[in-house]
Amino acid sequence: MISQKHLDTLELTQVLHLLAECAGCEDSKQLALNVAPAESLGQAVRQLNFTVDANTFSARYGYPALYRVVNCAGALKRAQLGSSLSLRELLDISLVLRSMRSLDSWRKQFMEEQSVLDGLFECLFLERSLENRLNSAIVSENELDDNASATLSDLRRKIRQAQLRVRGQLDGMIRSSTYQKYLQEPIVTMRDGRFVIPVKSEYKGEVKGLVHDTSSSGATFFIEPMGVVELNNEIRVLENKEQLEVERIIAELSALVGAFSEQIDAGYGAMVELDLCFAKSRLADRMRANIPTLTDDGVTELRRARHPLIPYEKAVPIDIAVGKDYDTLVITGPNTGGKTVAIKTLGLLTLMAMCGLLIPASSGSTVSVYSQVLADIGDEQSIEQSLSTFSSHMVNIISIVGQADECSLVLLDELGAGTDPVEGAALAVSILETLKNKGAKIAATTHYPEIKMYALETKRVENASCEFDVNTLSPTYRLLTGIPGRSNAFLISERLGLDGEIIERAKEFVSTENTRFEDVVSELETTRQQLEAERETAKRLREEAERSREEAAETAKRLEKSTEKELERARTQARQIIEETRLQAEILFEELDEIKKAKDKENFSDLLGRSKLSYRGAMRELEELSDPVSGSRTQDEYRLPRPLEKGDIVFVTTLNKEGMVLKKPEGQSVLVQAGLIKTSVPLSDVRLGPAKKEQKKRQGAAAGKSSRSGVISRGSRDVKNELDLRGLDSEQAVMELDQFIDRAVLSGLKSVCIIHGKGTGVLRTAVANRLRSHRDVASFRLGRYGEGEDGVTIAELK
């Protein structure tokens, strides 16, 4: 077991006080103060696993609520022996039961997950019926609930009724004009548990009754009138019965508790241990601690370790190790540079890990479990024992040398200080050599160059130094392993203003070997700083390269998104081209129908030639539209000479046909009828044709030419009485519907069927709206059974 003296030296006791502050009840606080380092690796790992699981689950589900429970062991033991407990003790036991139930409810949040804490949770005693009985029976530590038993409820009801009768009689007396002049005050009060009235001393003979008390001045007598004596006696009898019933109920409750006293006591112990585990977790959160890897091979390696008693904002993380590449670490450097804090951090974090605590160090840190952690740190001179600083250190070191073995971690501060430097240095080297031969792992601080040289020349002994900024004359508290430190006494003195001659004279007294050694150390430090600067530059360049790579990746992502947008735009344009192609094809099909019907006419050859020319022109136009991705569609810049009006003859470039404007343009599109097709086309695809005056001539000529050519009019064609609009959008469907009705009217049909399907109802609504406003439609209705029902509309034409 590690001596309490060494635990106090490394300040573990202060850490345990912080742990106690995180606990929820007094017993767990005391348990926290008594935490001791584990004596074996298995025990240390077990304790650490408890803390790790508590921290893991609390991070996910929050900390469980633990009420301010008290230790009820004494009360439970008396209840087991048959004694009656006080209401306060029963309430405390109820609180313990409620706390255990709360912990169990918290654990049930993650029932499917295994935990080393499960053994403690299984020890919790859950007896809801006992808890409910206690809670329902007890109002406070001084009173039982009326409903604690039927008898108690009945007795208290009778007491209240008797009290009301007494007060009723006495109230009648104090309001009576006969008695008012006898009373000191018109009130009803109590003396010795009996109702009385205050009577003036001079009229005490006028009120018949029992005198229970007098005022301090003697001017008032408190008299119980004879008329209420019997009622007061009745109340007294009932109150005695009430007290007996209360005692009986408390004895019954105590017996119930006594029957479960052992289980409650065991559950309380498990709850206290669970509270300690969660206290360790809270302390880890407060210290921003991490989980170390525990071993027993003597290798301790701490990464970015911080002393837990130094505020997080002020602590400078250090990397410190022992036992892997070297067994002895010699730390040098100027005073107040952080040497002592470094070895204290090494020792304290080792003890914390052995106590099952997470440590304030980065992930990946390794801590070995030692049988002994021995420390000689600080000035322990004693006037009472006539011990100087050197003597007190030597007393501790003698004890340490006697206890140390291969399973020990030894921490020595200012080894060899306080005596002649030559002898002190020689003694320090000898002590380090002795401890090293015993197999102990050592971290020591010193100023002696002889010990630095020993570290350079001896295997498995390493130098380290606490960095010092000579420009600001202040330490940086960084620990640099592999580099011996300098005291910088001359430089600091010079910067502080000491005369240069004194410093130069002092340098003459330093031995040549020491001067040469310090020069080598200085050169090493200069080289290290240069390498550090180069490393920082390389780090900065690497970060810049990483940023450039990220920016390039971001640019690539933007280009990919832009490409996707372009492709989507091309797909949209392709869909438009397909629509335009479909319209063009429809026109060609209409012309082919007319040509077929005119094949027996004389001018059939002329019609066929014009159709071929038109077909070739349309095909050239389609070829120009066939490459939407590359955007090969090119048109000459054209602007309309004036706004379009209804009736204008225009040339539609995308259809390669002339058409007539059916109504004024809306926005950037205009509705045009080109041959048999009514379509909305962009204004950019429209070229203004002949003026209005020439339109009639063109239309008349076209009509004459058509009649002469023998082409049969639309009205004479065979027209079906059924139109299928499924698959079209609303606008296309309305255009198709208009053309269909025109053909049906010219063909003399009286009834037509429009197929729009059921679907979402959008197409059906569009058809209905158009039929409702069409001039040639007399009426319309949805289909009946056998006609297609809601999927068709039947229209009657005028």
Coordinates of C-alpha atoms in Angstrom, one line a residue, residues 202-664:
E202 CA -63.8 40.3 39.6
Y203 CA -66.5 38.2 37.9
K204 CA -64.9 34.8 38.3
G205 CA -67.8 33.8 40.6
E206 CA -70.4 34.7 38.1
V207 CA -69.2 32.1 35.6
K208 CA -69.6 28.6 37.0
G209 CA -66.8 26.3 35.9
L210 CA -63.3 25.0 36.4
V211 CA -60.4 27.5 36.6
H212 CA -57.4 26.2 34.5
D213 CA -55.1 29.2 34.4
T214 CA -54.7 32.9 35.2
S215 CA -52.9 35.7 33.4
S216 CA -49.5 36.9 34.7
S217 CA -51.2 40.1 36.0
G218 CA -54.0 38.2 37.7
A219 CA -56.6 40.2 36.0
T220 CA -57.9 37.3 33.9
F221 CA -59.1 33.8 34.8
F222 CA -59.3 31.1 32.2
I223 CA -62.5 29.2 33.1
E224 CA -63.9 26.0 31.6
P225 CA -67.7 26.5 31.9
M226 CA -69.5 23.5 33.5
G227 CA -71.7 23.1 30.4
V228 CA -68.7 22.0 28.3
V229 CA -66.8 20.0 30.9
E230 CA -68.3 16.7 29.7
L231 CA -67.6 17.5 26.0
N232 CA -64.0 18.4 26.9
N233 CA -63.7 15.1 28.8
E234 CA -65.0 13.3 25.7
I235 CA -62.4 15.1 23.5
R236 CA -59.6 14.0 25.9
V237 CA -60.7 10.4 25.8
L238 CA -60.8 10.5 22.0
E239 CA -57.4 12.0 21.8
N240 CA -55.9 9.3 24.1
K241 CA -57.4 6.7 21.7
E242 CA -56.0 8.6 18.8
Q243 CA -52.5 8.5 20.3
L244 CA -52.7 4.8 20.9
E245 CA -53.8 4.3 17.3
V246 CA -50.9 6.4 16.0
E247 CA -48.5 4.3 18.1
R248 CA -50.0 1.2 16.7
I249 CA -49.7 2.4 13.1
I250 CA -46.0 3.4 13.6
A251 CA -45.3 0.0 15.2
E252 CA -46.9 -1.6 12.2
L253 CA -44.9 0.5 9.7
S254 CA -41.7 -0.2 11.7
A255 CA -42.4 -3.9 11.5
L256 CA -42.9 -3.8 7.8
V257 CA -39.5 -2.0 7.4
G258 CA -37.9 -4.5 9.8
A259 CA -39.0 -7.4 7.6
F260 CA -37.0 -5.8 4.7
S261 CA -34.2 -4.2 6.7
E262 CA -31.3 -6.4 5.3
Q263 CA -32.4 -5.9 1.7
I264 CA -32.8 -2.1 2.2
D265 CA -29.4 -1.9 3.8
A266 CA -27.7 -3.8 1.0
G267 CA -29.5 -1.7 -1.7
Y268 CA -28.4 1.5 0.1
G269 CA -24.8 0.3 0.0
A270 CA -25.1 -0.4 -3.8
M271 CA -26.6 3.0 -4.3
V272 CA -23.8 4.7 -2.5
E273 CA -21.2 2.9 -4.7
L274 CA -23.2 3.8 -7.8
D275 CA -23.2 7.5 -6.6
L276 CA -19.4 7.3 -6.3
C277 CA -19.1 6.0 -9.9
F278 CA -21.2 8.9 -11.2
A279 CA -19.2 11.3 -9.0
K280 CA -16.0 10.1 -10.8
S281 CA -17.8 10.6 -14.1
R282 CA -18.8 14.2 -13.1
L283 CA -15.2 14.9 -12.1
A284 CA -14.0 13.6 -15.4
D285 CA -16.4 15.9 -17.3
R286 CA -15.3 18.9 -15.1
M287 CA -11.6 18.1 -15.9
R288 CA -12.2 17.3 -19.5
A289 CA -10.5 14.0 -18.8
N290 CA -10.0 10.9 -21.1
I291 CA -9.7 7.2 -20.6
P292 CA -6.0 5.9 -20.2
T293 CA -4.7 2.5 -21.1
L294 CA -3.6 0.6 -18.0
T295 CA -0.7 -1.7 -18.0
D296 CA 1.7 -3.2 -15.3
D297 CA 4.9 -3.2 -17.4
G298 CA 6.3 0.0 -15.9
V299 CA 5.6 2.0 -19.1
T300 CA 3.9 5.4 -18.5
E301 CA 3.3 7.7 -21.4
L302 CA 1.2 10.8 -21.0
R303 CA 0.2 12.9 -23.9
R304 CA -0.8 16.5 -23.5
A305 CA -1.2 16.0 -19.8
R306 CA -2.4 18.8 -17.5
H307 CA -2.2 19.1 -13.8
P308 CA -5.8 18.7 -12.6
L309 CA -5.5 21.4 -9.9
I310 CA -4.4 24.1 -12.3
P311 CA -7.3 25.8 -14.1
Y312 CA -7.8 24.4 -17.6
E313 CA -7.3 27.8 -19.2
K314 CA -3.9 28.3 -17.5
A315 CA -2.5 24.8 -17.7
V316 CA 0.1 24.1 -20.4
P317 CA -0.2 20.5 -21.7
I318 CA 3.0 18.5 -21.6
D319 CA 4.2 15.1 -23.0
I320 CA 6.1 13.1 -20.4
A321 CA 7.0 9.4 -20.4
V322 CA 9.1 6.9 -18.5
G323 CA 9.7 3.2 -18.8
K324 CA 9.6 2.8 -22.6
D325 CA 12.8 4.1 -24.2
Y326 CA 14.4 5.1 -20.9
D327 CA 13.8 4.3 -17.2
T328 CA 15.2 7.5 -15.8
L329 CA 14.2 11.1 -16.9
V330 CA 16.4 14.0 -15.7
I331 CA 14.5 17.3 -16.0
T332 CA 16.6 20.5 -15.9
G333 CA 15.9 24.2 -16.5
P334 CA 15.6 27.5 -14.7
N335 CA 13.7 28.0 -11.5
T336 CA 9.9 28.5 -11.8
G337 CA 10.1 26.8 -15.2
G338 CA 7.7 24.0 -14.5
K339 CA 10.0 21.2 -13.5
T340 CA 8.3 20.4 -10.2
V341 CA 4.8 20.6 -11.8
A342 CA 6.0 18.2 -14.5
I343 CA 7.0 15.4 -12.1
K344 CA 3.9 16.1 -9.9
T345 CA 1.7 15.7 -13.0
L346 CA 3.4 12.4 -13.8
G347 CA 2.9 11.1 -10.3
L348 CA -0.7 12.5 -9.7
L349 CA -2.1 11.3 -13.0
T350 CA -0.6 7.8 -12.3
L351 CA -2.3 7.7 -8.9
M352 CA -5.6 8.9 -10.3
A353 CA -5.6 6.2 -12.9
M354 CA -4.9 3.6 -10.2
C355 CA -7.9 5.0 -8.3
G356 CA -10.2 4.3 -11.3
L357 CA -10.4 8.0 -12.3
L358 CA -10.1 9.3 -15.8
I359 CA -7.1 11.6 -16.3
P360 CA -6.7 15.1 -17.9
A361 CA -4.6 13.9 -20.8
S362 CA -5.2 13.2 -24.5
S363 CA -6.5 9.9 -25.7
G364 CA -3.8 7.3 -26.2
S365 CA -2.1 7.9 -22.9
T366 CA -0.8 4.9 -21.1
V367 CA -0.4 4.5 -17.3
S368 CA 1.4 1.7 -15.5
V369 CA 0.1 0.3 -12.2
Y370 CA 2.9 0.5 -9.6
S371 CA 3.1 -1.2 -6.3
Q372 CA 4.8 2.0 -4.9
V373 CA 4.7 5.6 -5.9
L374 CA 7.4 7.4 -3.9
A375 CA 8.0 11.1 -4.0
D376 CA 10.4 13.6 -2.4
I377 CA 9.1 17.0 -3.4
G378 CA 9.2 20.3 -1.7
D379 CA 11.1 21.8 1.3
E380 CA 10.4 19.8 4.5
Q381 CA 12.9 21.3 6.8
S382 CA 12.0 21.0 10.5
I383 CA 13.2 23.3 13.3
E384 CA 11.6 21.0 15.9
Q385 CA 13.6 18.0 14.6
S386 CA 16.7 20.1 13.9
L387 CA 16.6 19.1 10.2
S388 CA 17.9 21.4 7.4
T389 CA 16.6 21.3 3.9
F390 CA 19.3 18.9 2.8
S391 CA 18.8 16.7 5.9
S392 CA 15.0 16.5 5.4
H393 CA 15.5 15.5 1.8
M394 CA 18.0 12.9 2.7
V395 CA 15.7 11.4 5.3
N396 CA 13.0 11.0 2.7
I397 CA 15.5 9.7 0.1
I398 CA 16.9 7.1 2.5
S399 CA 13.4 5.8 3.0
I400 CA 12.7 5.8 -0.7
V401 CA 15.8 3.9 -1.6
G402 CA 14.9 1.3 1.0
Q403 CA 11.4 0.8 -0.4
A404 CA 12.0 1.1 -4.1
D405 CA 12.0 -1.9 -6.4
E406 CA 11.3 -2.8 -10.1
C407 CA 7.5 -2.0 -9.5
S408 CA 8.1 1.5 -8.1
L409 CA 7.8 5.0 -9.6
V410 CA 10.2 7.4 -7.9
L411 CA 9.9 11.2 -8.2
L412 CA 12.7 13.3 -6.8
D413 CA 12.7 17.1 -6.8
E414 CA 16.0 19.2 -6.7
L415 CA 18.0 16.1 -6.1
G416 CA 21.3 16.9 -4.3
A417 CA 20.3 20.5 -3.5
G418 CA 21.1 22.2 -0.2
T419 CA 24.7 21.2 0.2
D420 CA 28.1 21.6 -1.5
P421 CA 27.5 21.5 -5.3
V422 CA 30.3 19.1 -6.0
E423 CA 29.4 16.6 -3.3
G424 CA 25.6 17.1 -3.9
A425 CA 26.0 16.4 -7.6
A426 CA 28.1 13.3 -6.9
L427 CA 25.6 12.1 -4.3
A428 CA 22.7 12.7 -6.7
V429 CA 24.3 10.6 -9.5
S430 CA 25.0 7.8 -7.1
I431 CA 21.4 7.8 -5.8
L432 CA 20.1 7.7 -9.4
E433 CA 22.4 4.9 -10.2
T434 CA 21.3 2.9 -7.2
L435 CA 17.6 3.4 -7.9
K436 CA 18.2 2.6 -11.6
N437 CA 19.9 -0.7 -10.7
K438 CA 16.9 -1.6 -8.5
G439 CA 14.7 -1.4 -11.6
A440 CA 12.7 1.6 -10.4
K441 CA 11.3 4.1 -12.9
I442 CA 12.6 7.6 -12.0
A443 CA 11.8 11.2 -12.8
A444 CA 14.1 13.8 -11.1
T445 CA 14.7 17.5 -11.4
T446 CA 18.1 19.1 -10.9
H447 CA 20.4 22.1 -11.8
Y448 CA 23.7 20.2 -11.8
P449 CA 25.5 19.8 -15.1
E450 CA 27.1 16.6 -13.8
I451 CA 23.7 14.9 -13.7
K452 CA 23.0 16.2 -17.3
M453 CA 26.2 14.7 -18.4
Y454 CA 25.3 11.4 -16.6
A455 CA 22.1 11.4 -18.5
L456 CA 23.9 11.9 -21.8
E457 CA 26.4 9.1 -21.2
T458 CA 24.2 6.5 -19.5
K459 CA 21.9 4.1 -21.3
R460 CA 18.2 4.3 -20.5
V461 CA 18.7 7.7 -18.9
E462 CA 17.3 10.7 -20.8
N463 CA 17.6 14.4 -20.4
A464 CA 14.5 16.8 -20.6
S465 CA 14.2 20.5 -20.1
C466 CA 11.5 23.1 -19.4
E467 CA 11.6 25.6 -22.2
F468 CA 12.5 29.2 -21.3
D469 CA 12.0 32.3 -23.5
V470 CA 15.1 34.4 -23.1
N471 CA 13.4 37.3 -25.0
T472 CA 10.7 37.7 -22.4
L473 CA 12.6 36.2 -19.5
S474 CA 9.7 33.9 -18.8
P475 CA 9.1 30.2 -18.9
T476 CA 6.8 28.6 -21.5
Y477 CA 6.2 25.5 -19.3
R478 CA 6.7 23.2 -22.3
L479 CA 8.6 20.0 -21.5
L480 CA 11.2 19.1 -24.2
T481 CA 12.4 15.5 -23.9
G482 CA 15.9 14.7 -25.2
I483 CA 17.3 18.2 -24.6
P484 CA 19.2 19.2 -21.4
G485 CA 18.2 22.6 -20.1
R486 CA 20.2 25.7 -19.1
S487 CA 19.8 27.7 -15.9
N488 CA 20.3 30.9 -17.9
A489 CA 21.5 32.6 -14.7
F490 CA 24.0 35.0 -16.5
L491 CA 21.5 35.9 -19.2
I492 CA 18.7 36.6 -16.8
S493 CA 21.0 38.7 -14.6
E494 CA 22.2 40.7 -17.6
R495 CA 18.6 41.3 -18.8
L496 CA 17.6 42.4 -15.3
G497 CA 20.4 45.0 -15.3
L498 CA 23.4 43.5 -13.5
D499 CA 26.7 45.2 -14.4
G500 CA 28.4 43.5 -17.4
E501 CA 31.8 43.4 -15.7
I502 CA 30.3 41.4 -12.8
I503 CA 28.8 38.9 -15.3
E504 CA 32.1 38.6 -17.3
R505 CA 34.1 38.2 -14.0
A506 CA 31.6 35.5 -12.9
K507 CA 32.1 33.6 -16.2
E508 CA 35.8 33.4 -15.5
F509 CA 35.1 31.4 -12.3
V510 CA 33.1 28.8 -14.3
S511 CA 35.3 25.8 -15.2
T512 CA 36.2 25.3 -18.9
E513 CA 34.4 22.0 -19.0
N514 CA 31.2 23.5 -17.7
T515 CA 31.5 26.4 -20.1
R516 CA 32.0 24.0 -23.0
F517 CA 29.1 21.9 -21.9
E518 CA 26.8 24.9 -21.6
D519 CA 27.9 26.1 -25.1
V520 CA 27.0 22.7 -26.5
V521 CA 23.6 22.9 -24.8
S522 CA 23.2 26.4 -26.1
E523 CA 23.9 25.2 -29.7
L524 CA 21.5 22.3 -29.2
E525 CA 18.8 24.8 -28.1
T526 CA 19.5 27.1 -31.0
T527 CA 19.3 24.1 -33.4
R528 CA 16.1 23.0 -31.7
Q529 CA 14.5 26.4 -32.1
Q530 CA 15.5 26.5 -35.8
L531 CA 14.0 23.0 -36.3
E532 CA 10.9 24.1 -34.4
A533 CA 10.5 27.2 -36.6
E534 CA 11.0 25.0 -39.7
R535 CA 8.5 22.6 -38.4
E536 CA 6.0 25.4 -37.9
T537 CA 6.6 26.6 -41.4
A538 CA 6.1 23.1 -42.8
K539 CA 3.0 22.8 -40.8
R540 CA 1.7 26.1 -42.1
L541 CA 2.5 25.1 -45.7
R542 CA 0.9 21.7 -45.2
E543 CA -2.2 23.5 -43.8
E544 CA -2.2 25.8 -46.8
A545 CA -1.9 22.9 -49.2
E546 CA -4.7 21.2 -47.4
R547 CA -6.8 24.3 -47.7
S548 CA -5.9 24.5 -51.4
R549 CA -6.9 20.8 -51.9
E550 CA -10.2 21.5 -50.1
E551 CA -10.8 24.5 -52.3
A552 CA -10.0 22.5 -55.4
A553 CA -12.4 19.8 -54.3
E554 CA -15.1 22.4 -53.6
T555 CA -14.5 23.9 -57.1
A556 CA -14.8 20.4 -58.6
K557 CA -18.1 20.0 -56.7
R558 CA -19.4 23.3 -58.0
L559 CA -18.4 22.4 -61.5
E560 CA -20.1 19.1 -61.2
K561 CA -23.3 20.8 -60.0
S562 CA -23.0 23.4 -62.8
T563 CA -22.6 20.5 -65.3
E564 CA -25.7 18.9 -63.9
K565 CA -27.6 22.1 -64.2
E566 CA -26.5 22.4 -67.8
L567 CA -27.5 18.9 -68.5
E568 CA -30.9 19.5 -66.9
R569 CA -31.3 22.7 -69.0
A570 CA -30.4 20.6 -72.1
R571 CA -33.0 18.0 -71.1
T572 CA -35.6 20.7 -70.7
Q573 CA -34.7 22.1 -74.1
A574 CA -34.8 18.6 -75.6
R575 CA -38.3 18.2 -74.3
Q576 CA -39.3 21.4 -75.9
I577 CA -37.8 20.3 -79.2
I578 CA -39.7 17.0 -79.0
E579 CA -42.9 19.0 -78.4
E580 CA -42.1 21.2 -81.4
T581 CA -41.3 18.1 -83.5
R582 CA -44.5 16.5 -82.5
L583 CA -46.5 19.6 -83.7
Q584 CA -44.5 19.7 -86.9
A585 CA -45.3 16.0 -87.5
E586 CA -49.0 16.6 -86.9
I587 CA -49.0 19.3 -89.5
L588 CA -47.3 16.9 -91.9
F589 CA -49.8 14.2 -91.2
E590 CA -52.7 16.6 -91.8
E591 CA -51.2 17.6 -95.2
L592 CA -50.7 13.9 -96.0
D593 CA -54.3 13.2 -95.3
E594 CA -55.3 16.0 -97.6
I595 CA -53.0 14.8 -100.3
K596 CA -54.4 11.2 -100.1
K597 CA -57.9 12.5 -100.5
A598 CA -56.8 14.7 -103.5
K599 CA -54.9 12.0 -105.3
D600 CA -57.5 11.7 -108.1
K601 CA -57.5 15.4 -108.9
E602 CA -55.7 16.9 -111.8
N603 CA -53.3 19.1 -109.8
F604 CA -52.2 16.2 -107.6
S605 CA -48.6 16.4 -108.8
D606 CA -48.4 20.1 -107.9
L607 CA -49.7 19.4 -104.4
L608 CA -47.3 16.5 -104.0
G609 CA -44.3 18.7 -105.1
R610 CA -45.2 21.5 -102.7
S611 CA -45.6 19.0 -99.9
K612 CA -42.2 17.5 -100.6
L613 CA -40.6 20.9 -100.5
S614 CA -42.4 21.7 -97.3
Y615 CA -41.4 18.3 -95.9
R616 CA -37.7 18.9 -96.7
G617 CA -37.8 22.4 -95.2
A618 CA -39.4 20.9 -92.0
M619 CA -36.7 18.2 -91.9
R620 CA -33.9 20.8 -92.2
E621 CA -35.5 22.7 -89.3
L622 CA -35.7 19.5 -87.2
E623 CA -32.0 18.7 -88.0
E624 CA -31.1 22.2 -86.7
L625 CA -33.0 21.4 -83.5
S626 CA -31.4 18.0 -83.0
D627 CA -28.4 19.1 -80.8
P628 CA -29.8 20.6 -77.6
V629 CA -26.8 20.0 -75.4
S630 CA -24.3 21.8 -77.6
G631 CA -26.8 24.6 -78.2
S632 CA -26.4 24.5 -82.0
R633 CA -29.7 26.2 -82.7
T634 CA -28.8 29.5 -84.2
Q635 CA -31.2 32.2 -85.5
D636 CA -30.6 35.6 -86.8
E637 CA -31.2 38.4 -84.5
Y638 CA -34.8 39.7 -85.2
R639 CA -37.0 42.2 -83.5
L640 CA -40.7 42.7 -84.2
P641 CA -41.2 46.1 -85.9
R642 CA -44.4 46.7 -83.9
P643 CA -46.4 44.8 -81.2
L644 CA -48.5 42.0 -82.6
E645 CA -52.3 42.2 -82.7
K646 CA -55.1 39.8 -83.2
G647 CA -55.4 38.8 -86.9
D648 CA -51.8 39.4 -87.8
I649 CA -50.2 37.0 -90.3
V650 CA -46.9 35.8 -89.0
F651 CA -44.2 33.2 -89.9
V652 CA -43.4 30.7 -87.1
T653 CA -39.7 29.7 -87.6
T654 CA -39.9 26.6 -85.4
L655 CA -42.8 25.2 -87.5
N656 CA -41.6 26.6 -90.8
K657 CA -45.2 27.7 -91.5
E658 CA -47.3 30.8 -91.6
G659 CA -50.0 31.3 -89.1
M660 CA -52.5 33.8 -87.8
V661 CA -52.4 35.5 -84.4
L662 CA -55.5 34.5 -82.5
K663 CA -55.1 37.0 -79.6
K664 CA -52.7 39.7 -78.4

